[in-house]
Amino acid sequence: MVLARNVCYTETTLLTQIIYAEAKVAMVGRWKVGPQKSLFDVISRTVGKIDIIAEDLGVITEDVTQIRKSTGAPGMAVLQFGFGSDSSNPHLPHNHEHNQVVYTGTHYNDTVKLLQAVGSLLMSSVFLVSWLVES
């Protein structure tokens, strides 16, 4: 019995992940080669043009990028993923592409508002410690 079927972009090609109901974790699922661009062609012929955003986060190879671009689907960038590495990081604003959806964060990140509050709290603490040391 198949519990879930998810179609997603991965490192090498469009694949289908099959996870069986007996599985305790998705890691014991298996990957099968999916329909690739023909899936999007069938959708387009059947229902017409639809707007799709490709979740192309992580390690994405050129063949996956080509499938995404051939469908006209925008990719994604996440601003919070951009900081903490070098200037070539694709999530940094100067590396964003035309036809790309940019998010401040995902469900994996703290919100920007929370980060701003923590930053303000840290700056206040630094100021207070500095004031106490000088007094």
Short mmCIF file of N, CA and C in Angstrom, two decimals:
data_model
loop_
_atom_site.label_atom_id
_atom_site.label_comp_id
_atom_site.label_asym_id
_atom_site.label_seq_id
_atom_site.Cartn_x
_atom_site.Cartn_y
_atom_site.Cartn_z
N MET A 1 0.84 -1.18 0.00
CA MET A 1 0.00 0.00 0.00
C MET A 1 0.88 1.24 0.00
N VAL A 2 0.61 2.18 -0.86
CA VAL A 2 1.38 3.42 -0.93
C VAL A 2 0.72 4.46 -0.04
N LEU A 3 1.52 5.02 0.89
CA LEU A 3 1.01 6.04 1.80
C LEU A 3 1.01 7.41 1.14
N ALA A 4 2.08 7.73 0.45
CA ALA A 4 2.19 9.06 -0.14
C ALA A 4 3.00 9.01 -1.41
N ARG A 5 2.64 9.84 -2.34
CA ARG A 5 3.43 10.03 -3.55
C ARG A 5 3.66 11.53 -3.69
N ASN A 6 4.90 11.93 -3.74
CA ASN A 6 5.24 13.33 -3.88
C ASN A 6 6.09 13.50 -5.12
N VAL A 7 5.75 14.47 -5.93
CA VAL A 7 6.57 14.78 -7.10
C VAL A 7 7.40 16.00 -6.72
N CYS A 8 8.71 15.92 -6.90
CA CYS A 8 9.56 17.04 -6.51
C CYS A 8 10.81 17.09 -7.37
N TYR A 9 11.41 18.28 -7.43
CA TYR A 9 12.69 18.44 -8.09
C TYR A 9 13.77 17.92 -7.15
N THR A 10 14.74 17.21 -7.67
CA THR A 10 15.82 16.71 -6.84
C THR A 10 17.15 17.00 -7.52
N GLU A 11 18.20 16.38 -7.04
CA GLU A 11 19.53 16.68 -7.53
C GLU A 11 19.72 16.37 -9.01
N THR A 12 19.09 15.33 -9.54
CA THR A 12 19.41 14.94 -10.90
C THR A 12 18.27 15.04 -11.88
N THR A 13 17.06 14.83 -11.46
CA THR A 13 15.95 14.84 -12.41
C THR A 13 14.64 14.91 -11.65
N LEU A 14 13.55 15.06 -12.34
CA LEU A 14 12.25 15.04 -11.69
C LEU A 14 11.94 13.60 -11.32
N LEU A 15 11.74 13.35 -10.04
CA LEU A 15 11.54 12.00 -9.54
C LEU A 15 10.23 11.89 -8.77
N THR A 16 9.78 10.69 -8.56
CA THR A 16 8.63 10.42 -7.71
C THR A 16 9.12 9.63 -6.51
N GLN A 17 8.78 10.10 -5.32
CA GLN A 17 9.16 9.38 -4.11
C GLN A 17 7.96 8.54 -3.67
N ILE A 18 8.20 7.29 -3.41
CA ILE A 18 7.14 6.39 -2.96
C ILE A 18 7.48 5.94 -1.54
N ILE A 19 6.56 6.19 -0.62
CA ILE A 19 6.75 5.81 0.78
C ILE A 19 5.61 4.86 1.15
N TYR A 20 5.95 3.71 1.66
CA TYR A 20 4.94 2.71 2.00
C TYR A 20 4.38 2.94 3.40
N ALA A 21 3.12 2.59 3.60
CA ALA A 21 2.43 2.82 4.86
C ALA A 21 3.14 2.16 6.04
N GLU A 22 3.81 1.07 5.82
CA GLU A 22 4.50 0.37 6.90
C GLU A 22 5.75 1.11 7.35
N ALA A 23 6.24 2.04 6.55
CA ALA A 23 7.49 2.73 6.86
C ALA A 23 7.30 3.68 8.03
N LYS A 24 8.28 3.68 8.93
CA LYS A 24 8.26 4.60 10.07
C LYS A 24 8.82 5.97 9.68
N VAL A 25 9.73 6.00 8.70
CA VAL A 25 10.34 7.24 8.23
C VAL A 25 10.42 7.23 6.70
N ALA A 26 10.46 8.40 6.11
CA ALA A 26 10.49 8.51 4.64
C ALA A 26 11.80 8.02 4.04
N MET A 27 12.85 7.92 4.86
CA MET A 27 14.16 7.48 4.33
C MET A 27 14.11 6.06 3.77
N VAL A 28 13.14 5.27 4.16
CA VAL A 28 13.06 3.91 3.64
C VAL A 28 12.22 3.85 2.37
N GLY A 29 11.76 5.01 1.91
CA GLY A 29 11.05 5.05 0.64
C GLY A 29 12.02 4.80 -0.50
N ARG A 30 11.52 4.85 -1.71
CA ARG A 30 12.41 4.68 -2.86
C ARG A 30 12.05 5.71 -3.91
N TRP A 31 13.01 5.98 -4.75
CA TRP A 31 12.83 6.97 -5.81
C TRP A 31 12.72 6.26 -7.15
N LYS A 32 11.79 6.71 -7.97
CA LYS A 32 11.65 6.22 -9.34
C LYS A 32 11.71 7.42 -10.27
N VAL A 33 12.28 7.20 -11.43
CA VAL A 33 12.32 8.29 -12.41
C VAL A 33 10.90 8.69 -12.75
N GLY A 34 10.65 9.98 -12.66
CA GLY A 34 9.31 10.51 -12.94
C GLY A 34 9.15 10.91 -14.39
N PRO A 35 8.04 11.53 -14.70
CA PRO A 35 7.71 11.87 -16.09
C PRO A 35 8.46 13.07 -16.65
N GLN A 36 9.22 13.78 -15.82
CA GLN A 36 9.99 14.94 -16.23
C GLN A 36 9.10 15.97 -16.91
N LYS A 37 9.53 16.56 -18.01
CA LYS A 37 8.76 17.64 -18.63
C LYS A 37 7.42 17.18 -19.19
N SER A 38 7.29 15.92 -19.54
CA SER A 38 6.02 15.45 -20.11
C SER A 38 4.86 15.63 -19.12
N LEU A 39 5.12 15.60 -17.82
CA LEU A 39 4.07 15.88 -16.83
C LEU A 39 3.49 17.28 -17.04
N PHE A 40 4.36 18.25 -17.22
CA PHE A 40 3.91 19.63 -17.41
C PHE A 40 3.22 19.81 -18.76
N ASP A 41 3.66 19.08 -19.77
CA ASP A 41 3.00 19.13 -21.08
C ASP A 41 1.57 18.62 -20.99
N VAL A 42 1.36 17.51 -20.26
CA VAL A 42 0.01 16.94 -20.09
C VAL A 42 -0.87 17.90 -19.31
N ILE A 43 -0.34 18.48 -18.24
CA ILE A 43 -1.12 19.45 -17.46
C ILE A 43 -1.54 20.61 -18.34
N SER A 44 -0.60 21.12 -19.13
CA SER A 44 -0.88 22.26 -20.00
C SER A 44 -1.94 21.93 -21.04
N ARG A 45 -1.84 20.74 -21.66
CA ARG A 45 -2.84 20.34 -22.66
C ARG A 45 -4.21 20.12 -22.04
N THR A 46 -4.24 19.61 -20.80
CA THR A 46 -5.50 19.24 -20.16
C THR A 46 -6.23 20.43 -19.57
N VAL A 47 -5.52 21.28 -18.83
CA VAL A 47 -6.19 22.38 -18.12
C VAL A 47 -5.75 23.76 -18.58
N GLY A 48 -4.82 23.82 -19.50
CA GLY A 48 -4.33 25.11 -19.96
C GLY A 48 -3.16 25.58 -19.12
N LYS A 49 -2.83 26.83 -19.28
CA LYS A 49 -1.68 27.39 -18.55
C LYS A 49 -2.01 27.49 -17.07
N ILE A 50 -1.10 27.00 -16.25
CA ILE A 50 -1.23 27.18 -14.80
C ILE A 50 0.08 27.75 -14.27
N ASP A 51 -0.02 28.44 -13.16
CA ASP A 51 1.17 29.02 -12.55
C ASP A 51 1.76 28.03 -11.54
N ILE A 52 3.01 27.68 -11.75
CA ILE A 52 3.72 26.75 -10.88
C ILE A 52 4.98 27.43 -10.39
N ILE A 53 5.25 27.32 -9.09
CA ILE A 53 6.51 27.79 -8.53
C ILE A 53 7.31 26.54 -8.18
N ALA A 54 8.51 26.44 -8.71
CA ALA A 54 9.35 25.27 -8.45
C ALA A 54 10.11 25.46 -7.14
N GLU A 55 9.97 24.53 -6.22
CA GLU A 55 10.76 24.58 -4.99
C GLU A 55 12.13 23.99 -5.30
N ASP A 56 13.00 24.85 -5.79
CA ASP A 56 14.32 24.40 -6.21
C ASP A 56 15.38 24.82 -5.19
N LEU A 57 15.17 24.43 -3.95
CA LEU A 57 16.11 24.74 -2.88
C LEU A 57 17.02 23.54 -2.66
N GLY A 58 18.22 23.79 -2.22
CA GLY A 58 19.17 22.70 -2.00
C GLY A 58 20.14 22.60 -3.16
N VAL A 59 20.68 21.42 -3.36
CA VAL A 59 21.62 21.19 -4.46
C VAL A 59 20.81 20.87 -5.71
N ILE A 60 20.85 21.75 -6.68
CA ILE A 60 20.07 21.59 -7.91
C ILE A 60 21.03 21.51 -9.09
N THR A 61 20.89 20.47 -9.87
CA THR A 61 21.78 20.29 -11.01
C THR A 61 21.22 20.97 -12.26
N GLU A 62 22.04 21.07 -13.26
CA GLU A 62 21.67 21.80 -14.48
C GLU A 62 20.46 21.19 -15.19
N ASP A 63 20.34 19.84 -15.20
CA ASP A 63 19.18 19.23 -15.88
C ASP A 63 17.87 19.61 -15.21
N VAL A 64 17.89 19.72 -13.89
CA VAL A 64 16.68 20.14 -13.16
C VAL A 64 16.36 21.60 -13.47
N THR A 65 17.40 22.43 -13.50
CA THR A 65 17.20 23.85 -13.85
C THR A 65 16.61 23.98 -15.24
N GLN A 66 17.07 23.16 -16.18
CA GLN A 66 16.56 23.22 -17.55
C GLN A 66 15.08 22.82 -17.62
N ILE A 67 14.69 21.79 -16.87
CA ILE A 67 13.26 21.40 -16.84
C ILE A 67 12.43 22.55 -16.29
N ARG A 68 12.90 23.15 -15.19
CA ARG A 68 12.16 24.27 -14.59
C ARG A 68 12.02 25.41 -15.58
N LYS A 69 13.11 25.79 -16.22
CA LYS A 69 13.06 26.90 -17.16
C LYS A 69 12.22 26.58 -18.39
N SER A 70 12.24 25.34 -18.85
CA SER A 70 11.45 24.97 -20.03
C SER A 70 9.95 25.03 -19.77
N THR A 71 9.56 24.92 -18.50
CA THR A 71 8.14 25.02 -18.16
C THR A 71 7.73 26.45 -17.86
N GLY A 72 8.71 27.34 -17.74
CA GLY A 72 8.42 28.73 -17.41
C GLY A 72 8.17 28.95 -15.93
N ALA A 73 8.41 27.93 -15.12
CA ALA A 73 8.18 28.04 -13.68
C ALA A 73 9.30 28.83 -13.02
N PRO A 74 8.94 29.82 -12.20
CA PRO A 74 9.99 30.53 -11.48
C PRO A 74 10.57 29.64 -10.39
N GLY A 75 11.85 29.86 -10.09
CA GLY A 75 12.48 29.17 -8.97
C GLY A 75 12.29 29.98 -7.70
N MET A 76 13.02 29.59 -6.66
CA MET A 76 12.87 30.25 -5.36
C MET A 76 14.23 30.72 -4.85
N ALA A 77 14.17 31.76 -4.03
CA ALA A 77 15.33 32.18 -3.24
C ALA A 77 14.79 32.54 -1.86
N VAL A 78 15.60 32.32 -0.84
CA VAL A 78 15.22 32.62 0.54
C VAL A 78 16.29 33.53 1.13
N LEU A 79 15.92 34.76 1.44
CA LEU A 79 16.90 35.74 1.90
C LEU A 79 17.73 35.25 3.08
N GLN A 80 17.09 34.62 4.07
CA GLN A 80 17.82 34.18 5.24
C GLN A 80 18.84 33.08 4.93
N PHE A 81 18.68 32.37 3.83
CA PHE A 81 19.66 31.35 3.44
C PHE A 81 20.92 31.99 2.86
N GLY A 82 20.84 33.28 2.51
CA GLY A 82 21.93 33.93 1.80
C GLY A 82 23.09 34.39 2.64
N PHE A 83 22.88 34.52 3.93
CA PHE A 83 23.90 35.13 4.76
C PHE A 83 24.67 34.08 5.54
N GLY A 84 25.96 34.29 5.68
CA GLY A 84 26.80 33.34 6.39
C GLY A 84 27.71 32.54 5.47
N SER A 85 27.71 32.89 4.18
CA SER A 85 28.63 32.22 3.25
C SER A 85 29.24 33.28 2.33
N ASP A 86 29.79 32.88 1.22
CA ASP A 86 30.45 33.85 0.35
C ASP A 86 29.47 34.57 -0.56
N SER A 87 29.98 35.50 -1.35
CA SER A 87 29.13 36.37 -2.18
C SER A 87 28.49 35.67 -3.36
N SER A 88 28.87 34.41 -3.63
CA SER A 88 28.26 33.69 -4.76
C SER A 88 26.97 32.97 -4.35
N ASN A 89 26.59 33.04 -3.09
CA ASN A 89 25.38 32.36 -2.61
C ASN A 89 24.17 32.81 -3.43
N PRO A 90 23.42 31.88 -4.04
CA PRO A 90 22.30 32.25 -4.92
C PRO A 90 21.14 32.93 -4.20
N HIS A 91 21.12 32.88 -2.87
CA HIS A 91 20.03 33.51 -2.12
C HIS A 91 20.31 34.97 -1.80
N LEU A 92 21.53 35.45 -2.03
CA LEU A 92 21.84 36.86 -1.81
C LEU A 92 21.17 37.70 -2.89
N PRO A 93 20.65 38.87 -2.52
CA PRO A 93 19.89 39.69 -3.48
C PRO A 93 20.60 39.95 -4.80
N HIS A 94 21.91 40.19 -4.81
CA HIS A 94 22.59 40.50 -6.07
C HIS A 94 22.72 39.28 -6.98
N ASN A 95 22.38 38.07 -6.48
CA ASN A 95 22.42 36.86 -7.31
C ASN A 95 21.03 36.36 -7.72
N HIS A 96 19.99 37.08 -7.34
CA HIS A 96 18.64 36.64 -7.72
C HIS A 96 18.46 36.71 -9.23
N GLU A 97 17.61 35.83 -9.73
CA GLU A 97 17.35 35.75 -11.17
C GLU A 97 16.06 36.47 -11.53
N HIS A 98 15.91 36.77 -12.81
CA HIS A 98 14.64 37.24 -13.32
C HIS A 98 13.68 36.06 -13.24
N ASN A 99 12.41 36.28 -12.96
CA ASN A 99 11.40 35.23 -12.87
C ASN A 99 11.71 34.29 -11.70
N GLN A 100 11.85 34.88 -10.51
CA GLN A 100 12.16 34.12 -9.31
C GLN A 100 11.30 34.66 -8.16
N VAL A 101 10.82 33.77 -7.32
CA VAL A 101 10.05 34.16 -6.15
C VAL A 101 11.02 34.21 -4.97
N VAL A 102 11.03 35.33 -4.26
CA VAL A 102 11.96 35.52 -3.15
C VAL A 102 11.18 35.62 -1.85
N TYR A 103 11.54 34.78 -0.90
CA TYR A 103 10.91 34.76 0.42
C TYR A 103 11.92 35.26 1.45
N THR A 104 11.42 35.84 2.55
CA THR A 104 12.33 36.26 3.62
C THR A 104 12.81 35.04 4.39
N GLY A 105 12.01 33.99 4.50
CA GLY A 105 12.37 32.78 5.23
C GLY A 105 11.40 31.66 4.89
N THR A 106 11.58 30.53 5.54
CA THR A 106 10.68 29.40 5.37
C THR A 106 10.25 28.93 6.76
N HIS A 107 9.52 27.84 6.81
CA HIS A 107 9.10 27.30 8.10
C HIS A 107 10.30 26.76 8.89
N TYR A 108 11.46 26.68 8.27
CA TYR A 108 12.68 26.25 8.96
C TYR A 108 13.37 27.41 9.68
N ASN A 109 13.01 28.64 9.36
CA ASN A 109 13.67 29.83 9.91
C ASN A 109 12.81 30.50 10.96
N ASP A 110 13.51 31.21 11.88
CA ASP A 110 12.79 32.16 12.71
C ASP A 110 12.33 33.29 11.81
N THR A 111 11.27 33.98 12.20
CA THR A 111 10.77 35.07 11.37
C THR A 111 11.74 36.25 11.41
N VAL A 112 11.66 37.09 10.39
CA VAL A 112 12.50 38.27 10.34
C VAL A 112 12.20 39.17 11.53
N LYS A 113 10.94 39.28 11.90
CA LYS A 113 10.56 40.11 13.04
C LYS A 113 11.21 39.60 14.32
N LEU A 114 11.23 38.28 14.52
CA LEU A 114 11.87 37.71 15.70
C LEU A 114 13.37 37.98 15.67
N LEU A 115 14.00 37.80 14.51
CA LEU A 115 15.43 38.07 14.40
C LEU A 115 15.75 39.53 14.69
N GLN A 116 14.87 40.42 14.24
CA GLN A 116 15.06 41.85 14.51
C GLN A 116 14.96 42.10 16.02
N ALA A 117 14.00 41.48 16.69
CA ALA A 117 13.83 41.65 18.13
C ALA A 117 15.04 41.11 18.88
N VAL A 118 15.54 39.95 18.48
CA VAL A 118 16.72 39.36 19.13
C VAL A 118 17.93 40.27 18.91
N GLY A 119 18.08 40.78 17.71
CA GLY A 119 19.19 41.70 17.42
C GLY A 119 19.12 42.95 18.27
N SER A 120 17.92 43.52 18.43
CA SER A 120 17.75 44.70 19.28
C SER A 120 18.08 44.38 20.73
N LEU A 121 17.64 43.22 21.20
CA LEU A 121 17.92 42.80 22.57
C LEU A 121 19.43 42.64 22.78
N LEU A 122 20.10 42.02 21.81
CA LEU A 122 21.55 41.85 21.92
C LEU A 122 22.27 43.19 21.94
N MET A 123 21.84 44.11 21.08
CA MET A 123 22.47 45.43 21.05
C MET A 123 22.25 46.16 22.37
N SER A 124 21.05 46.04 22.95
CA SER A 124 20.76 46.65 24.25
C SER A 124 21.65 46.06 25.32
N SER A 125 21.86 44.74 25.29
CA SER A 125 22.70 44.06 26.27
C SER A 125 24.15 44.53 26.15
N VAL A 126 24.64 44.67 24.92
CA VAL A 126 26.01 45.14 24.69
C VAL A 126 26.16 46.56 25.24
N PHE A 127 25.16 47.40 24.99
CA PHE A 127 25.20 48.78 25.48
C PHE A 127 25.21 48.81 27.00
N LEU A 128 24.36 47.99 27.62
CA LEU A 128 24.27 47.95 29.08
C LEU A 128 25.58 47.47 29.70
N VAL A 129 26.15 46.40 29.16
CA VAL A 129 27.42 45.87 29.68
C VAL A 129 28.51 46.93 29.51
N SER A 130 28.54 47.57 28.35
CA SER A 130 29.53 48.61 28.10
C SER A 130 29.37 49.75 29.10
N TRP A 131 28.16 50.17 29.39
CA TRP A 131 27.87 51.25 30.33
C TRP A 131 28.29 50.86 31.74
N LEU A 132 28.00 49.58 32.15
CA LEU A 132 28.37 49.12 33.47
C LEU A 132 29.89 49.06 33.64
N VAL A 133 30.60 48.63 32.61
CA VAL A 133 32.06 48.52 32.68
C VAL A 133 32.67 49.91 32.81
N GLU A 134 32.15 50.89 32.10
CA GLU A 134 32.68 52.25 32.13
C GLU A 134 32.33 52.97 33.42
N SER A 135 31.28 52.57 34.10
CA SER A 135 30.83 53.29 35.32
C SER A 135 31.62 52.96 36.54
#
